[in-house]
Amino acid sequence: MRFAVLAAAAAGAGCLYTDPINRPPVAEIAVVDAAAPLYVGSVLALSAHKSADPDGDPLRYEWAARYCDAQNRCDPAPFATQAAATPAFSATVGERRLIAVQLVVVDTHGAQAATSQFFAVVNRPPEVGLAAQGPGTASGGFTVGRRIALFATPTDYDDPPESLSVQWTLRPVAGSSPDRLRWERKSDVEYHLWPDATGLWEVQVDVSDGQATASATRALLVEPDRPPCIAATEPPAVADARYVVDRAAGPRRFAVLAVDDELDPYPLAPDDPDGDRGTATFRWWIAGPGTGGVRVERAGHALPAVEVDPVAYAPGDRIELRVEVADRIVRALPCDDAAPVCSIAADGCVQRVTWEVEVR
């Protein structure tokens, strides 16, 4: 009878309260940029923003990333971890191996859910640049017969340099001959070219890491060897000027001090590592009382200077000195023989100068 009274009293008290059952959260991994391939050096950016808690509880996100082999056997220790209240996670890829990422989401009651996802790290193709160095022309090309140094700059972010193979291809212009051109290997990444014909040459370098190949091509405009230019004389050869030689002063020297030329300058620079340059050559003519006023070449005198000894002349005698400069190419001067100055291209680059000398 007592138990019945107690039961009735409990029923009369109103309602019976019980705590709700906590439901576990849901874990989901989302890739921030699914289209971007993963290379060594890439950043794997993930987010757990699609994870949710059915009860609306705030979540904590625990991440762990491990490297794995092809059989999905993963390293015991993760290479990147993170535990935070924010859903974003990122890790820099350091090896070309499979990556397993585990996400555990935990609510405020300790309930949790886990998920994992694999990500493939793919081979990053090599890259290569190709540079050309050498004495250039005014138009940005190179001179036929002069050395052009070519340098390849291969780069690979996930393979050692010694594992790369480098292949060079030279495409000469029509008119080039294998017997004349020089194409020399200096190393895997350096070649030297001495082009033997004018036109647009092409060099290509291919770099392979065994899985992918990168190529670079360089066009080389090879231009003709231009005529030499008399750059400086002593005394300065001025048209219509008269140069006095004093009998009391002794011999006077007339000289070409400098000749500009891509292949045959004067004087030749002391450092010519390529061995492709020569020296300009000179021819001299003299006209005076001893020649009957007729211009006569000084045979065998290929030097850049001559001396006029006034003792061999009478006061008032007039002498004409002429010099012409040439390089390795035989060129006919287009000017009239009487012209004191001559320029093949009529552009200020002269190959002939003349001094009018008077003895006093």
PDB file of C-alpha atoms in Angstrom, residues 80-329:
ATOM      1  CA  ALA A  80      52.395  18.037 -40.780  1.00  0.00           C
ATOM      2  CA  THR A  81      49.790  18.297 -38.022  1.00  0.00           C
ATOM      3  CA  GLN A  82      47.324  20.882 -36.827  1.00  0.00           C
ATOM      4  CA  ALA A  83      44.634  21.087 -34.147  1.00  0.00           C
ATOM      5  CA  ALA A  84      42.519  24.211 -34.208  1.00  0.00           C
ATOM      6  CA  ALA A  85      39.022  25.616 -34.133  1.00  0.00           C
ATOM      7  CA  THR A  86      39.395  26.842 -37.701  1.00  0.00           C
ATOM      8  CA  PRO A  87      38.717  24.428 -40.570  1.00  0.00           C
ATOM      9  CA  ALA A  88      41.590  25.479 -42.877  1.00  0.00           C
ATOM     10  CA  PHE A  89      44.705  23.319 -43.149  1.00  0.00           C
ATOM     11  CA  SER A  90      47.768  23.546 -45.388  1.00  0.00           C
ATOM     12  CA  ALA A  91      51.059  21.699 -45.730  1.00  0.00           C
ATOM     13  CA  THR A  92      54.040  22.165 -48.048  1.00  0.00           C
ATOM     14  CA  VAL A  93      54.882  19.097 -50.109  1.00  0.00           C
ATOM     15  CA  GLY A  94      58.471  18.032 -49.567  1.00  0.00           C
ATOM     16  CA  GLU A  95      58.649  14.623 -51.258  1.00  0.00           C
ATOM     17  CA  ARG A  96      57.315  13.038 -54.432  1.00  0.00           C
ATOM     18  CA  ARG A  97      55.311  10.402 -52.579  1.00  0.00           C
ATOM     19  CA  LEU A  98      51.660   9.657 -51.941  1.00  0.00           C
ATOM     20  CA  ILE A  99      50.160  11.736 -49.144  1.00  0.00           C
ATOM     21  CA  ALA A 100      47.478  10.514 -46.744  1.00  0.00           C
ATOM     22  CA  VAL A 101      45.600  13.194 -44.821  1.00  0.00           C
ATOM     23  CA  GLN A 102      43.445  12.292 -41.829  1.00  0.00           C
ATOM     24  CA  LEU A 103      40.853  14.637 -40.395  1.00  0.00           C
ATOM     25  CA  VAL A 104      39.256  14.133 -36.971  1.00  0.00           C
ATOM     26  CA  VAL A 105      36.472  16.499 -35.914  1.00  0.00           C
ATOM     27  CA  VAL A 106      35.553  16.662 -32.220  1.00  0.00           C
ATOM     28  CA  ASP A 107      32.549  18.395 -30.670  1.00  0.00           C
ATOM     29  CA  THR A 108      32.391  20.008 -27.252  1.00  0.00           C
ATOM     30  CA  HIS A 109      31.165  16.752 -25.676  1.00  0.00           C
ATOM     31  CA  GLY A 110      34.087  14.766 -26.977  1.00  0.00           C
ATOM     32  CA  ALA A 111      32.172  12.986 -29.708  1.00  0.00           C
ATOM     33  CA  GLN A 112      34.236  12.669 -32.851  1.00  0.00           C
ATOM     34  CA  ALA A 113      34.279  11.530 -36.437  1.00  0.00           C
ATOM     35  CA  ALA A 114      37.204  10.780 -38.714  1.00  0.00           C
ATOM     36  CA  THR A 115      37.846  10.631 -42.425  1.00  0.00           C
ATOM     37  CA  SER A 116      40.935  10.368 -44.604  1.00  0.00           C
ATOM     38  CA  GLN A 117      41.927  11.051 -48.191  1.00  0.00           C
ATOM     39  CA  PHE A 118      44.921  10.278 -50.407  1.00  0.00           C
ATOM     40  CA  PHE A 119      46.654  12.818 -52.646  1.00  0.00           C
ATOM     41  CA  ALA A 120      49.128  11.991 -55.412  1.00  0.00           C
ATOM     42  CA  VAL A 121      52.276  14.091 -55.761  1.00  0.00           C
ATOM     43  CA  VAL A 122      53.167  14.076 -59.453  1.00  0.00           C
ATOM     44  CA  ASN A 123      56.414  14.659 -61.296  1.00  0.00           C
ATOM     45  CA  ARG A 124      57.116  18.306 -61.897  1.00  0.00           C
ATOM     46  CA  PRO A 125      58.394  18.790 -65.458  1.00  0.00           C
ATOM     47  CA  PRO A 126      61.822  20.368 -65.784  1.00  0.00           C
ATOM     48  CA  GLU A 127      62.296  23.887 -67.068  1.00  0.00           C
ATOM     49  CA  VAL A 128      65.058  25.224 -69.273  1.00  0.00           C
ATOM     50  CA  GLY A 129      66.291  28.567 -70.527  1.00  0.00           C
ATOM     51  CA  LEU A 130      68.691  29.197 -73.396  1.00  0.00           C
ATOM     52  CA  ALA A 131      70.979  32.229 -73.628  1.00  0.00           C
ATOM     53  CA  ALA A 132      73.399  33.340 -76.348  1.00  0.00           C
ATOM     54  CA  GLN A 133      76.452  35.491 -75.705  1.00  0.00           C
ATOM     55  CA  GLY A 134      78.938  36.998 -78.111  1.00  0.00           C
ATOM     56  CA  PRO A 135      79.953  40.269 -79.740  1.00  0.00           C
ATOM     57  CA  GLY A 136      76.718  41.597 -81.179  1.00  0.00           C
ATOM     58  CA  THR A 137      76.024  43.784 -84.163  1.00  0.00           C
ATOM     59  CA  ALA A 138      74.145  47.066 -84.109  1.00  0.00           C
ATOM     60  CA  SER A 139      70.961  45.274 -85.143  1.00  0.00           C
ATOM     61  CA  GLY A 140      71.211  42.700 -82.372  1.00  0.00           C
ATOM     62  CA  GLY A 141      72.624  39.861 -84.444  1.00  0.00           C
ATOM     63  CA  PHE A 142      76.016  38.179 -84.616  1.00  0.00           C
ATOM     64  CA  THR A 143      78.839  38.312 -87.145  1.00  0.00           C
ATOM     65  CA  VAL A 144      79.580  35.347 -89.371  1.00  0.00           C
ATOM     66  CA  GLY A 145      82.763  33.617 -88.258  1.00  0.00           C
ATOM     67  CA  ARG A 146      82.679  34.945 -84.697  1.00  0.00           C
ATOM     68  CA  ARG A 147      82.070  32.747 -81.702  1.00  0.00           C
ATOM     69  CA  ILE A 148      78.605  32.565 -80.166  1.00  0.00           C
ATOM     70  CA  ALA A 149      78.485  30.965 -76.721  1.00  0.00           C
ATOM     71  CA  LEU A 150      75.211  29.218 -75.863  1.00  0.00           C
ATOM     72  CA  PHE A 151      74.204  28.388 -72.313  1.00  0.00           C
ATOM     73  CA  ALA A 152      71.341  26.143 -71.180  1.00  0.00           C
ATOM     74  CA  THR A 153      69.927  26.690 -67.694  1.00  0.00           C
ATOM     75  CA  PRO A 154      67.963  23.559 -66.732  1.00  0.00           C
ATOM     76  CA  THR A 155      65.922  23.589 -63.535  1.00  0.00           C
ATOM     77  CA  ASP A 156      64.117  20.715 -61.844  1.00  0.00           C
ATOM     78  CA  TYR A 157      62.534  21.063 -58.439  1.00  0.00           C
ATOM     79  CA  ASP A 158      62.093  17.397 -57.643  1.00  0.00           C
ATOM     80  CA  ASP A 159      65.024  15.684 -59.400  1.00  0.00           C
ATOM     81  CA  PRO A 160      68.756  16.103 -58.805  1.00  0.00           C
ATOM     82  CA  PRO A 161      70.656  17.944 -61.558  1.00  0.00           C
ATOM     83  CA  GLU A 162      72.787  14.908 -62.360  1.00  0.00           C
ATOM     84  CA  SER A 163      69.676  12.898 -63.261  1.00  0.00           C
ATOM     85  CA  LEU A 164      68.704  15.244 -66.100  1.00  0.00           C
ATOM     86  CA  SER A 165      69.635  14.542 -69.699  1.00  0.00           C
ATOM     87  CA  VAL A 166      70.418  17.493 -71.975  1.00  0.00           C
ATOM     88  CA  GLN A 167      70.190  17.222 -75.755  1.00  0.00           C
ATOM     89  CA  TRP A 168      71.348  19.953 -78.168  1.00  0.00           C
ATOM     90  CA  THR A 169      70.206  20.438 -81.762  1.00  0.00           C
ATOM     91  CA  LEU A 170      71.782  22.862 -84.233  1.00  0.00           C
ATOM     92  CA  ARG A 171      69.833  23.896 -87.322  1.00  0.00           C
ATOM     93  CA  PRO A 172      72.194  25.724 -89.727  1.00  0.00           C
ATOM     94  CA  VAL A 173      71.040  27.898 -92.583  1.00  0.00           C
ATOM     95  CA  ALA A 174      71.050  26.664 -96.152  1.00  0.00           C
ATOM     96  CA  GLY A 175      74.481  27.399 -97.533  1.00  0.00           C
ATOM     97  CA  SER A 176      76.318  26.355 -94.403  1.00  0.00           C
ATOM     98  CA  SER A 177      78.833  23.543 -94.742  1.00  0.00           C
ATOM     99  CA  PRO A 178      79.776  21.017 -92.040  1.00  0.00           C
ATOM    100  CA  ASP A 179      83.369  21.408 -93.207  1.00  0.00           C
ATOM    101  CA  ARG A 180      83.387  25.133 -92.416  1.00  0.00           C
ATOM    102  CA  LEU A 181      81.223  25.679 -89.361  1.00  0.00           C
ATOM    103  CA  ARG A 182      82.453  24.908 -85.862  1.00  0.00           C
ATOM    104  CA  TRP A 183      80.042  23.481 -83.289  1.00  0.00           C
ATOM    105  CA  GLU A 184      81.839  22.536 -80.100  1.00  0.00           C
ATOM    106  CA  ARG A 185      80.592  21.013 -76.873  1.00  0.00           C
ATOM    107  CA  LYS A 186      82.051  22.566 -73.742  1.00  0.00           C
ATOM    108  CA  SER A 187      79.774  20.795 -71.251  1.00  0.00           C
ATOM    109  CA  ASP A 188      76.247  19.432 -71.011  1.00  0.00           C
ATOM    110  CA  VAL A 189      74.978  22.979 -70.638  1.00  0.00           C
ATOM    111  CA  GLU A 190      77.370  24.938 -72.863  1.00  0.00           C
ATOM    112  CA  TYR A 191      78.085  24.838 -76.594  1.00  0.00           C
ATOM    113  CA  HIS A 192      80.044  27.220 -78.827  1.00  0.00           C
ATOM    114  CA  LEU A 193      79.160  28.015 -82.415  1.00  0.00           C
ATOM    115  CA  TRP A 194      81.256  29.654 -85.116  1.00  0.00           C
ATOM    116  CA  PRO A 195      78.709  30.161 -87.927  1.00  0.00           C
ATOM    117  CA  ASP A 196      80.040  29.968 -91.464  1.00  0.00           C
ATOM    118  CA  ALA A 197      77.091  31.477 -93.350  1.00  0.00           C
ATOM    119  CA  THR A 198      74.716  34.374 -92.922  1.00  0.00           C
ATOM    120  CA  GLY A 199      71.036  33.989 -92.185  1.00  0.00           C
ATOM    121  CA  LEU A 200      68.771  32.861 -89.367  1.00  0.00           C
ATOM    122  CA  TRP A 201      70.249  29.925 -87.467  1.00  0.00           C
ATOM    123  CA  GLU A 202      68.384  28.029 -84.765  1.00  0.00           C
ATOM    124  CA  VAL A 203      69.551  26.185 -81.682  1.00  0.00           C
ATOM    125  CA  GLN A 204      67.318  23.987 -79.544  1.00  0.00           C
ATOM    126  CA  VAL A 205      68.004  22.373 -76.189  1.00  0.00           C
ATOM    127  CA  ASP A 206      65.829  19.617 -74.678  1.00  0.00           C
ATOM    128  CA  VAL A 207      66.013  18.657 -71.018  1.00  0.00           C
ATOM    129  CA  SER A 208      64.422  15.440 -69.747  1.00  0.00           C
ATOM    130  CA  ASP A 209      64.007  14.019 -66.264  1.00  0.00           C
ATOM    131  CA  GLY A 210      62.966  10.630 -67.649  1.00  0.00           C
ATOM    132  CA  GLN A 211      59.254  11.391 -67.420  1.00  0.00           C
ATOM    133  CA  ALA A 212      58.845  14.836 -68.936  1.00  0.00           C
ATOM    134  CA  THR A 213      60.818  17.024 -71.337  1.00  0.00           C
ATOM    135  CA  ALA A 214      61.248  20.784 -71.528  1.00  0.00           C
ATOM    136  CA  SER A 215      62.540  22.564 -74.633  1.00  0.00           C
ATOM    137  CA  ALA A 216      63.953  25.989 -75.408  1.00  0.00           C
ATOM    138  CA  THR A 217      64.765  27.392 -78.842  1.00  0.00           C
ATOM    139  CA  ARG A 218      66.927  30.373 -79.746  1.00  0.00           C
ATOM    140  CA  ALA A 219      67.067  32.019 -83.164  1.00  0.00           C
ATOM    141  CA  LEU A 220      70.436  33.524 -84.090  1.00  0.00           C
ATOM    142  CA  LEU A 221      70.632  36.184 -86.774  1.00  0.00           C
ATOM    143  CA  VAL A 222      74.058  35.842 -88.360  1.00  0.00           C
ATOM    144  CA  GLU A 223      75.047  38.880 -90.414  1.00  0.00           C
ATOM    145  CA  PRO A 224      77.843  39.465 -92.938  1.00  0.00           C
ATOM    146  CA  ASP A 225      81.284  40.584 -91.885  1.00  0.00           C
ATOM    147  CA  ARG A 226      81.091  44.330 -92.488  1.00  0.00           C
ATOM    148  CA  PRO A 227      83.941  46.284 -94.068  1.00  0.00           C
ATOM    149  CA  PRO A 228      86.644  47.587 -91.724  1.00  0.00           C
ATOM    150  CA  CYS A 229      86.516  51.215 -90.666  1.00  0.00           C
ATOM    151  CA  ILE A 230      89.490  53.512 -90.231  1.00  0.00           C
ATOM    152  CA  ALA A 231      88.713  54.877 -86.785  1.00  0.00           C
ATOM    153  CA  ALA A 232      91.715  57.084 -86.025  1.00  0.00           C
ATOM    154  CA  THR A 233      94.794  58.420 -87.796  1.00  0.00           C
ATOM    155  CA  GLU A 234      97.789  60.556 -86.856  1.00  0.00           C
ATOM    156  CA  PRO A 235      97.711  63.243 -87.959  1.00  0.00           C
ATOM    157  CA  PRO A 236      93.933  63.288 -88.503  1.00  0.00           C
ATOM    158  CA  ALA A 237      93.298  62.849 -92.213  1.00  0.00           C
ATOM    159  CA  VAL A 238      91.081  65.778 -93.220  1.00  0.00           C
ATOM    160  CA  ALA A 239      89.982  66.161 -96.827  1.00  0.00           C
ATOM    161  CA  ASP A 240      91.399  69.266 -98.593  1.00  0.00           C
ATOM    162  CA  ALA A 241      93.808  69.910 -95.716  1.00  0.00           C
ATOM    163  CA  ARG A 242      97.538  70.367 -96.296  1.00  0.00           C
ATOM    164  CA  TYR A 243     100.141  68.905 -93.966  1.00  0.00           C
ATOM    165  CA  VAL A 244     103.511  70.628 -93.722  1.00  0.00           C
ATOM    166  CA  VAL A 245     106.732  68.688 -93.270  1.00  0.00           C
ATOM    167  CA  ASP A 246     109.620  70.856 -92.124  1.00  0.00           C
ATOM    168  CA  ARG A 247     113.003  69.851 -93.487  1.00  0.00           C
ATOM    169  CA  ALA A 248     114.607  71.008 -90.278  1.00  0.00           C
ATOM    170  CA  ALA A 249     112.320  68.903 -88.117  1.00  0.00           C
ATOM    171  CA  GLY A 250     113.258  65.530 -89.547  1.00  0.00           C
ATOM    172  CA  PRO A 251     110.959  62.699 -90.718  1.00  0.00           C
ATOM    173  CA  ARG A 252     107.252  62.894 -89.999  1.00  0.00           C
ATOM    174  CA  ARG A 253     105.125  59.840 -89.304  1.00  0.00           C
ATOM    175  CA  PHE A 254     101.709  59.257 -90.891  1.00  0.00           C
ATOM    176  CA  ALA A 255      99.777  56.392 -89.321  1.00  0.00           C
ATOM    177  CA  VAL A 256      96.504  54.594 -88.877  1.00  0.00           C
ATOM    178  CA  LEU A 257      96.019  54.282 -85.128  1.00  0.00           C
ATOM    179  CA  ALA A 258      92.865  52.189 -85.013  1.00  0.00           C
ATOM    180  CA  VAL A 259      90.650  50.107 -87.290  1.00  0.00           C
ATOM    181  CA  ASP A 260      87.222  48.913 -86.200  1.00  0.00           C
ATOM    182  CA  ASP A 261      86.241  45.495 -87.515  1.00  0.00           C
ATOM    183  CA  GLU A 262      84.389  42.521 -86.062  1.00  0.00           C
ATOM    184  CA  LEU A 263      86.952  39.943 -87.177  1.00  0.00           C
ATOM    185  CA  ASP A 264      90.078  41.889 -88.147  1.00  0.00           C
ATOM    186  CA  PRO A 265      90.520  44.989 -85.985  1.00  0.00           C
ATOM    187  CA  TYR A 266      93.679  46.962 -85.412  1.00  0.00           C
ATOM    188  CA  PRO A 267      95.288  46.779 -83.019  1.00  0.00           C
ATOM    189  CA  LEU A 268      94.256  43.243 -82.113  1.00  0.00           C
ATOM    190  CA  ALA A 269      93.041  43.008 -78.525  1.00  0.00           C
ATOM    191  CA  PRO A 270      95.570  41.127 -76.354  1.00  0.00           C
ATOM    192  CA  ASP A 271      92.889  38.689 -75.192  1.00  0.00           C
ATOM    193  CA  ASP A 272      91.444  36.664 -78.022  1.00  0.00           C
ATOM    194  CA  PRO A 273      90.269  33.464 -76.307  1.00  0.00           C
ATOM    195  CA  ASP A 274      88.276  32.359 -79.320  1.00  0.00           C
ATOM    196  CA  GLY A 275      91.138  32.521 -81.786  1.00  0.00           C
ATOM    197  CA  ASP A 276      88.737  33.709 -84.487  1.00  0.00           C
ATOM    198  CA  ARG A 277      90.167  37.168 -85.068  1.00  0.00           C
ATOM    199  CA  GLY A 278      92.954  38.412 -87.287  1.00  0.00           C
ATOM    200  CA  THR A 279      94.405  41.847 -87.951  1.00  0.00           C
ATOM    201  CA  ALA A 280      93.510  44.426 -90.545  1.00  0.00           C
ATOM    202  CA  THR A 281      95.945  44.821 -93.442  1.00  0.00           C
ATOM    203  CA  PHE A 282      97.199  48.050 -95.004  1.00  0.00           C
ATOM    204  CA  ARG A 283      98.260  49.221 -98.464  1.00  0.00           C
ATOM    205  CA  TRP A 284     100.068  52.522 -99.046  1.00  0.00           C
ATOM    206  CA  TRP A 285     100.477  54.703-102.131  1.00  0.00           C
ATOM    207  CA  ILE A 286     102.681  57.727-102.651  1.00  0.00           C
ATOM    208  CA  ALA A 287     102.731  60.332-105.418  1.00  0.00           C
ATOM    209  CA  GLY A 288     105.367  63.007-105.693  1.00  0.00           C
ATOM    210  CA  PRO A 289     108.215  64.410-107.785  1.00  0.00           C
ATOM    211  CA  GLY A 290     109.986  61.051-107.718  1.00  0.00           C
ATOM    212  CA  THR A 291     106.991  59.298-109.289  1.00  0.00           C
ATOM    213  CA  GLY A 292     106.206  61.989-111.773  1.00  0.00           C
ATOM    214  CA  GLY A 293     103.063  62.799-109.805  1.00  0.00           C
ATOM    215  CA  VAL A 294     101.686  59.319-110.438  1.00  0.00           C
ATOM    216  CA  ARG A 295     100.337  57.393-107.465  1.00  0.00           C
ATOM    217  CA  VAL A 296     102.587  54.364-106.887  1.00  0.00           C
ATOM    218  CA  GLU A 297     101.996  51.613-104.324  1.00  0.00           C
ATOM    219  CA  ARG A 298     104.708  50.943-101.766  1.00  0.00           C
ATOM    220  CA  ALA A 299     105.032  47.247-102.451  1.00  0.00           C
ATOM    221  CA  GLY A 300     105.416  44.997 -99.441  1.00  0.00           C
ATOM    222  CA  HIS A 301     104.667  47.746 -96.944  1.00  0.00           C
ATOM    223  CA  ALA A 302     101.758  46.295 -94.944  1.00  0.00           C
ATOM    224  CA  LEU A 303     102.472  48.278 -91.797  1.00  0.00           C
ATOM    225  CA  PRO A 304      99.980  50.786 -90.352  1.00  0.00           C
ATOM    226  CA  ALA A 305     102.386  53.712 -90.713  1.00  0.00           C
ATOM    227  CA  VAL A 306     104.930  55.350 -93.049  1.00  0.00           C
ATOM    228  CA  GLU A 307     107.442  58.107 -92.536  1.00  0.00           C
ATOM    229  CA  VAL A 308     108.118  61.006 -94.877  1.00  0.00           C
ATOM    230  CA  ASP A 309     111.718  62.188 -94.770  1.00  0.00           C
ATOM    231  CA  PRO A 310     111.730  65.758 -96.074  1.00  0.00           C
ATOM    232  CA  VAL A 311     115.461  65.631 -96.763  1.00  0.00           C
ATOM    233  CA  ALA A 312     114.644  63.555 -99.872  1.00  0.00           C
ATOM    234  CA  TYR A 313     112.558  66.446-101.254  1.00  0.00           C
ATOM    235  CA  ALA A 314     113.062  70.055-102.201  1.00  0.00           C
ATOM    236  CA  PRO A 315     111.216  72.894-100.466  1.00  0.00           C
ATOM    237  CA  GLY A 316     107.819  73.349-102.048  1.00  0.00           C
ATOM    238  CA  ASP A 317     107.515  69.756-103.203  1.00  0.00           C
ATOM    239  CA  ARG A 318     104.072  68.306-102.755  1.00  0.00           C
ATOM    240  CA  ILE A 319     103.434  64.673-101.842  1.00  0.00           C
ATOM    241  CA  GLU A 320     100.262  62.670-101.663  1.00  0.00           C
ATOM    242  CA  LEU A 321     100.062  59.806 -99.155  1.00  0.00           C
ATOM    243  CA  ARG A 322      97.192  57.329 -99.313  1.00  0.00           C
ATOM    244  CA  VAL A 323      96.314  54.315 -97.187  1.00  0.00           C
ATOM    245  CA  GLU A 324      93.585  51.729 -97.667  1.00  0.00           C
ATOM    246  CA  VAL A 325      92.576  49.180 -95.077  1.00  0.00           C
ATOM    247  CA  ALA A 326      91.188  45.687 -95.685  1.00  0.00           C
ATOM    248  CA  ASP A 327      89.989  42.707 -93.683  1.00  0.00           C
ATOM    249  CA  ARG A 328      89.964  39.016 -94.634  1.00  0.00           C
ATOM    250  CA  ILE A 329      87.323  39.542 -97.337  1.00  0.00           C
TER     251      ILE A 329
END
